[in-house]
Amino acid sequence: RPELREARLGLARVQLARGELEAARREASALLAADDKDAGLWALKGVIELQAQDAAAARTAFERALALAPRDPGALLGLAEA
């Protein structure tokens, strides 16, 4: 259901902002399990992994985002930082 997806996405963003990286990672992973064709979700996962200091996982997530949306500025910036 789309409204649940949006709620979970919002929850993952709040968790990330609060530094609750494991919880944010779980939400993002669950969302991606349901829809792995969403570049924004992959970019969010990349930010989470970057904050968790997992550069390899961040690069992978940003690369997935860019495969889906090659000009996504957030994913391009994230990949440069990873």
Protein backbone atom coordinates (compact mmCIF):
# COMPACT_ATOMS: atom_id res chain seq x y z
CA ARG A 1 0.00 0.00 0.00
CA PRO A 2 1.46 3.36 -1.02
CA GLU A 3 0.57 5.14 2.21
CA LEU A 4 2.49 2.55 4.24
CA ARG A 5 5.45 2.92 1.91
CA GLU A 6 5.50 6.69 2.43
CA ALA A 7 5.18 6.27 6.19
CA ARG A 8 8.08 3.80 6.28
CA LEU A 9 10.17 6.06 4.07
CA GLY A 10 9.49 8.97 6.43
CA LEU A 11 10.37 6.77 9.39
CA ALA A 12 13.70 5.79 7.79
CA ARG A 13 14.52 9.47 7.20
CA VAL A 14 13.68 10.39 10.80
CA GLN A 15 15.76 7.50 12.10
CA LEU A 16 18.67 8.63 9.93
CA ALA A 17 18.35 12.21 11.20
CA ARG A 18 18.32 10.95 14.79
CA GLY A 19 21.41 8.82 14.20
CA GLU A 20 19.50 5.55 14.56
CA LEU A 21 21.44 4.00 11.72
CA GLU A 22 20.60 0.35 12.27
CA ALA A 23 16.88 1.11 12.41
CA ALA A 24 17.13 3.31 9.32
CA ARG A 25 19.07 0.58 7.52
CA ARG A 26 16.37 -1.99 8.35
CA GLU A 27 13.58 0.27 7.05
CA ALA A 28 15.47 1.11 3.86
CA SER A 29 16.29 -2.54 3.24
CA ALA A 30 12.66 -3.56 3.75
CA LEU A 31 11.50 -0.87 1.33
CA LEU A 32 14.07 -1.97 -1.24
CA ALA A 33 12.98 -5.59 -0.86
CA ALA A 34 9.52 -4.47 -1.98
CA ASP A 35 10.77 -2.15 -4.77
CA ASP A 36 14.38 -2.32 -5.88
CA LYS A 37 13.76 -0.04 -8.88
CA ASP A 38 13.48 3.17 -6.84
CA ALA A 39 16.59 5.31 -7.31
CA GLY A 40 15.64 7.53 -4.37
CA LEU A 41 15.53 4.55 -2.03
CA TRP A 42 18.94 3.42 -3.21
CA ALA A 43 20.29 6.94 -2.64
CA LEU A 44 18.80 6.97 0.86
CA LYS A 45 20.42 3.60 1.56
CA GLY A 46 23.71 5.08 0.35
CA VAL A 47 23.41 8.01 2.77
CA ILE A 48 22.62 5.63 5.61
CA GLU A 49 25.65 3.47 4.79
CA LEU A 50 27.85 6.54 4.45
CA GLN A 51 26.75 7.73 7.90
CA ALA A 52 27.44 4.23 9.23
CA GLN A 53 30.96 4.54 7.78
CA ASP A 54 30.49 1.59 5.44
CA ALA A 55 32.00 3.10 2.30
CA ALA A 56 31.73 -0.10 0.23
CA ALA A 57 28.02 -0.51 0.94
CA ALA A 58 27.47 3.20 0.32
CA ARG A 59 29.22 3.02 -3.06
CA THR A 60 27.14 0.00 -4.04
CA ALA A 61 23.90 1.75 -3.09
CA PHE A 62 24.81 4.97 -4.90
CA GLU A 63 25.86 3.00 -7.99
CA ARG A 64 22.48 1.24 -7.97
CA ALA A 65 20.75 4.62 -7.70
CA LEU A 66 22.76 5.96 -10.63
CA ALA A 67 22.03 2.89 -12.74
CA LEU A 68 18.35 3.78 -12.37
CA ALA A 69 18.70 7.58 -12.54
CA PRO A 70 22.10 8.48 -14.07
CA ARG A 71 21.80 12.22 -13.40
CA ASP A 72 20.56 12.07 -9.82
CA PRO A 73 22.57 14.83 -8.10
CA GLY A 74 22.26 13.31 -4.63
CA ALA A 75 23.53 9.95 -5.80
CA LEU A 76 26.38 11.58 -7.76
CA LEU A 77 27.43 13.59 -4.72
CA GLY A 78 27.10 10.58 -2.44
CA LEU A 79 29.20 8.43 -4.71
CA ALA A 80 31.90 11.10 -4.75
CA GLU A 81 31.89 11.14 -0.94
CA ALA A 82 31.89 7.35 -0.52
